[in-house]
Amino acid sequence: MERLPRQPWGGSLIGKALGALGMKSAGTVRTLSTTRPYGWVEPVNAGVPVTENGILGLSAAWACVNLLAGTIASLPIVVYRTDANGDRTVAKDHALYRVLHDSPNYDQTALDFWEGGQAALELRGNMHAHIERSGGRIVALHPIVDPTVTRQANGALRYRWTENGKSYDEPQENVFHVRGFGGSPLGGMSTLSYGRQVFGLSLAINGAAQTTFANGVRPSLILTPPAERTLPGEVRDAVEKALQEKHAGAMNAGRPLLLEGGLTPHQVSFSPEDAQMLESRSFSVEEICRFFEVPPHMIGHTEKSTSWGTGLEEQTLRFQKFTLRRRLKRIEQAIMKQLLTPADRAAGIVVEFNLEGLLRADSKGRSEFYRTMTQIGAMTINEVRGLENLPPVAGGEVPRMQSQNIPINMANLPALVAGGNE
């Protein structure tokens, strides 16, 4: 690392943030979170250390991670059994159903486990869990924080970590590993690492804003003595001390200021540089949203865009289609590859997230979907009732479909049939 010379950025808000741009990295970029221990910090150009806790202190980053992790964790993950005819039924008797759908371990619910795992994927690029077996069957998944992953001479992977003072050294068969973007066998790419410059600048700008509000008298007021005199050093110190004690900070805003000795107050307006700082804070929100692939309006940032109507509906649909789908598929395929046995695959066992949970809050869209599916015979009445947590009804297992669209030469057939039955 080497420090660059201090630049004359001035005393504005944006100057405080940019004035910290005196640190540059001379090393190589860490591409995999598994090459560093948990809590590893890499310096950034903004001179602010970027840590997991620091990133989550940014409201935009917190909202993005919370949205992605919470949405995915709230979707039910279901184990299905497919028969020779391609018909699928929920395999509640399978050992993985309880682990994945209900309770992965003694301490956590399924939502707790998957929410924490998805948050780790978003920030660190990897989700790890220790597989507990009993009699050859998987009975629990215990989350692991950033183990060290190494490739052995025979090509196998080994995972090493320490928890509660105990060291673990396990083969890959005993660790459930969901890799984030990047696809390397050792691990996915860490957003914390690759986005450190954007996050660091956001933290620097936030710090500059906090400092300004803590010293609120500086940007708004200047005191000048008469032109024919200068203040003695002890008088200057006394005035500065009084201003800091009685007039600085948000709590003292609006407090009357008593001047004597010929001092004249001058109000200072909001500078273009400070306005630029506010624009930079807004831009940093959009930059953070790009890293997490979240539409800004979904975390409450509706600047320069409409906050209602079909425009947002289309953005939300794209979020489900392009952002959530890939993340869900990543987890599903990891489960299929690492947690299912060859016998499970031969028996047609598959694991999928049930996306119908996303439609629960949209009664109009849900009803239109059900109407279409029942009219074309793709779903039965009881299948619809099951999705709505309603009991089945007699005769509801029979698929039905509309029959209006018939050849023109058969238009009178229903009437002839009806007449023949009389």
PDB file of N, CA and C in Angstrom, residues 39-77:
ATOM      1  N   GLY A  39     -14.400 -11.857   8.097  1.00  0.00           N
ATOM      2  CA  GLY A  39     -14.086 -10.542   8.616  1.00  0.00           C
ATOM      3  C   GLY A  39     -12.894  -9.895   7.946  1.00  0.00           C
ATOM      4  N   TRP A  40     -12.363 -10.536   6.891  1.00  0.00           N
ATOM      5  CA  TRP A  40     -11.200  -9.989   6.183  1.00  0.00           C
ATOM      6  C   TRP A  40     -11.541  -8.630   5.584  1.00  0.00           C
ATOM      7  N   VAL A  41     -10.617  -7.710   5.681  1.00  0.00           N
ATOM      8  CA  VAL A  41     -10.827  -6.346   5.217  1.00  0.00           C
ATOM      9  C   VAL A  41      -9.782  -6.011   4.172  1.00  0.00           C
ATOM     10  N   GLU A  42     -10.209  -5.500   3.044  1.00  0.00           N
ATOM     11  CA  GLU A  42      -9.270  -5.053   2.017  1.00  0.00           C
ATOM     12  C   GLU A  42      -9.374  -3.548   1.869  1.00  0.00           C
ATOM     13  N   PRO A  43      -8.238  -2.822   1.878  1.00  0.00           N
ATOM     14  CA  PRO A  43      -8.300  -1.370   1.735  1.00  0.00           C
ATOM     15  C   PRO A  43      -8.895  -0.975   0.388  1.00  0.00           C
ATOM     16  N   VAL A  44      -9.503   0.190   0.357  1.00  0.00           N
ATOM     17  CA  VAL A  44     -10.123   0.679  -0.865  1.00  0.00           C
ATOM     18  C   VAL A  44      -9.586   2.067  -1.160  1.00  0.00           C
ATOM     19  N   ASN A  45      -9.864   2.542  -2.358  1.00  0.00           N
ATOM     20  CA  ASN A  45      -9.365   3.845  -2.769  1.00  0.00           C
ATOM     21  C   ASN A  45      -9.908   4.979  -1.905  1.00  0.00           C
ATOM     22  N   ALA A  46     -11.105   4.791  -1.344  1.00  0.00           N
ATOM     23  CA  ALA A  46     -11.690   5.839  -0.506  1.00  0.00           C
ATOM     24  C   ALA A  46     -11.067   5.879   0.877  1.00  0.00           C
ATOM     25  N   GLY A  47     -10.147   4.965   1.179  1.00  0.00           N
ATOM     26  CA  GLY A  47      -9.482   4.977   2.469  1.00  0.00           C
ATOM     27  C   GLY A  47     -10.344   4.467   3.600  1.00  0.00           C
ATOM     28  N   VAL A  48     -11.501   3.880   3.302  1.00  0.00           N
ATOM     29  CA  VAL A  48     -12.415   3.382   4.325  1.00  0.00           C
ATOM     30  C   VAL A  48     -12.412   1.862   4.282  1.00  0.00           C
ATOM     31  N   PRO A  49     -12.172   1.183   5.397  1.00  0.00           N
ATOM     32  CA  PRO A  49     -12.218  -0.280   5.386  1.00  0.00           C
ATOM     33  C   PRO A  49     -13.639  -0.771   5.128  1.00  0.00           C
ATOM     34  N   VAL A  50     -13.779  -1.729   4.226  1.00  0.00           N
ATOM     35  CA  VAL A  50     -15.090  -2.260   3.859  1.00  0.00           C
ATOM     36  C   VAL A  50     -15.263  -3.615   4.534  1.00  0.00           C
ATOM     37  N   THR A  51     -16.124  -3.674   5.497  1.00  0.00           N
ATOM     38  CA  THR A  51     -16.435  -4.915   6.197  1.00  0.00           C
ATOM     39  C   THR A  51     -17.899  -5.273   5.975  1.00  0.00           C
ATOM     40  N   GLU A  52     -18.244  -6.482   6.348  1.00  0.00           N
ATOM     41  CA  GLU A  52     -19.633  -6.918   6.199  1.00  0.00           C
ATOM     42  C   GLU A  52     -20.563  -6.051   7.028  1.00  0.00           C
ATOM     43  N   ASN A  53     -20.175  -5.763   8.268  1.00  0.00           N
ATOM     44  CA  ASN A  53     -21.002  -4.907   9.116  1.00  0.00           C
ATOM     45  C   ASN A  53     -21.079  -3.493   8.557  1.00  0.00           C
ATOM     46  N   GLY A  54     -19.970  -3.015   7.992  1.00  0.00           N
ATOM     47  CA  GLY A  54     -19.981  -1.676   7.418  1.00  0.00           C
ATOM     48  C   GLY A  54     -20.921  -1.569   6.232  1.00  0.00           C
ATOM     49  N   ILE A  55     -20.889  -2.575   5.356  1.00  0.00           N
ATOM     50  CA  ILE A  55     -21.781  -2.563   4.195  1.00  0.00           C
ATOM     51  C   ILE A  55     -23.238  -2.589   4.635  1.00  0.00           C
ATOM     52  N   LEU A  56     -23.557  -3.438   5.603  1.00  0.00           N
ATOM     53  CA  LEU A  56     -24.941  -3.525   6.056  1.00  0.00           C
ATOM     54  C   LEU A  56     -25.372  -2.268   6.795  1.00  0.00           C
ATOM     55  N   GLY A  57     -24.419  -1.400   7.166  1.00  0.00           N
ATOM     56  CA  GLY A  57     -24.779  -0.111   7.730  1.00  0.00           C
ATOM     57  C   GLY A  57     -25.285   0.870   6.692  1.00  0.00           C
ATOM     58  N   LEU A  58     -25.065   0.570   5.403  1.00  0.00           N
ATOM     59  CA  LEU A  58     -25.641   1.361   4.319  1.00  0.00           C
ATOM     60  C   LEU A  58     -27.076   0.911   4.095  1.00  0.00           C
ATOM     61  N   SER A  59     -28.005   1.830   4.156  1.00  0.00           N
ATOM     62  CA  SER A  59     -29.416   1.444   4.076  1.00  0.00           C
ATOM     63  C   SER A  59     -29.746   0.741   2.765  1.00  0.00           C
ATOM     64  N   ALA A  60     -29.109   1.157   1.654  1.00  0.00           N
ATOM     65  CA  ALA A  60     -29.398   0.540   0.366  1.00  0.00           C
ATOM     66  C   ALA A  60     -28.917  -0.910   0.344  1.00  0.00           C
ATOM     67  N   ALA A  61     -27.716  -1.157   0.867  1.00  0.00           N
ATOM     68  CA  ALA A  61     -27.192  -2.525   0.897  1.00  0.00           C
ATOM     69  C   ALA A  61     -28.018  -3.393   1.826  1.00  0.00           C
ATOM     70  N   TRP A  62     -28.369  -2.881   2.998  1.00  0.00           N
ATOM     71  CA  TRP A  62     -29.207  -3.636   3.938  1.00  0.00           C
ATOM     72  C   TRP A  62     -30.537  -4.006   3.274  1.00  0.00           C
ATOM     73  N   ALA A  63     -31.162  -3.032   2.608  1.00  0.00           N
ATOM     74  CA  ALA A  63     -32.460  -3.287   1.985  1.00  0.00           C
ATOM     75  C   ALA A  63     -32.348  -4.313   0.869  1.00  0.00           C
ATOM     76  N   CYS A  64     -31.286  -4.243   0.045  1.00  0.00           N
ATOM     77  CA  CYS A  64     -31.121  -5.207  -1.053  1.00  0.00           C
ATOM     78  C   CYS A  64     -30.926  -6.622  -0.526  1.00  0.00           C
ATOM     79  N   VAL A  65     -30.030  -6.783   0.428  1.00  0.00           N
ATOM     80  CA  VAL A  65     -29.767  -8.117   0.988  1.00  0.00           C
ATOM     81  C   VAL A  65     -30.998  -8.639   1.711  1.00  0.00           C
ATOM     82  N   ASN A  66     -31.656  -7.765   2.462  1.00  0.00           N
ATOM     83  CA  ASN A  66     -32.861  -8.165   3.190  1.00  0.00           C
ATOM     84  C   ASN A  66     -33.964  -8.593   2.234  1.00  0.00           C
ATOM     85  N   LEU A  67     -34.129  -7.850   1.124  1.00  0.00           N
ATOM     86  CA  LEU A  67     -35.158  -8.181   0.143  1.00  0.00           C
ATOM     87  C   LEU A  67     -34.885  -9.530  -0.511  1.00  0.00           C
ATOM     88  N   LEU A  68     -33.656  -9.728  -1.009  1.00  0.00           N
ATOM     89  CA  LEU A  68     -33.329 -10.971  -1.707  1.00  0.00           C
ATOM     90  C   LEU A  68     -33.388 -12.169  -0.770  1.00  0.00           C
ATOM     91  N   ALA A  69     -32.737 -12.050   0.379  1.00  0.00           N
ATOM     92  CA  ALA A  69     -32.690 -13.175   1.311  1.00  0.00           C
ATOM     93  C   ALA A  69     -34.072 -13.488   1.874  1.00  0.00           C
ATOM     94  N   GLY A  70     -34.819 -12.455   2.243  1.00  0.00           N
ATOM     95  CA  GLY A  70     -36.139 -12.683   2.816  1.00  0.00           C
ATOM     96  C   GLY A  70     -37.127 -13.250   1.823  1.00  0.00           C
ATOM     97  N   THR A  71     -37.084 -12.765   0.581  1.00  0.00           N
ATOM     98  CA  THR A  71     -38.016 -13.266  -0.439  1.00  0.00           C
ATOM     99  C   THR A  71     -37.747 -14.732  -0.745  1.00  0.00           C
ATOM    100  N   ILE A  72     -36.480 -15.083  -0.946  1.00  0.00           N
ATOM    101  CA  ILE A  72     -36.139 -16.469  -1.276  1.00  0.00           C
ATOM    102  C   ILE A  72     -36.441 -17.397  -0.105  1.00  0.00           C
ATOM    103  N   ALA A  73     -36.109 -16.956   1.110  1.00  0.00           N
ATOM    104  CA  ALA A  73     -36.345 -17.811   2.280  1.00  0.00           C
ATOM    105  C   ALA A  73     -37.819 -18.038   2.544  1.00  0.00           C
ATOM    106  N   SER A  74     -38.661 -17.085   2.139  1.00  0.00           N
ATOM    107  CA  SER A  74     -40.099 -17.232   2.387  1.00  0.00           C
ATOM    108  C   SER A  74     -40.780 -18.181   1.408  1.00  0.00           C
ATOM    109  N   LEU A  75     -40.107 -18.530   0.317  1.00  0.00           N
ATOM    110  CA  LEU A  75     -40.692 -19.467  -0.643  1.00  0.00           C
ATOM    111  C   LEU A  75     -40.551 -20.891  -0.126  1.00  0.00           C
ATOM    112  N   PRO A  76     -41.611 -21.669  -0.151  1.00  0.00           N
ATOM    113  CA  PRO A  76     -41.487 -23.060   0.299  1.00  0.00           C
ATOM    114  C   PRO A  76     -40.639 -23.880  -0.657  1.00  0.00           C
ATOM    115  N   ILE A  77     -39.724 -24.670  -0.115  1.00  0.00           N
ATOM    116  CA  ILE A  77     -38.912 -25.571  -0.927  1.00  0.00           C
ATOM    117  C   ILE A  77     -39.454 -26.980  -0.720  1.00  0.00           C
TER     118      ILE A  77
END
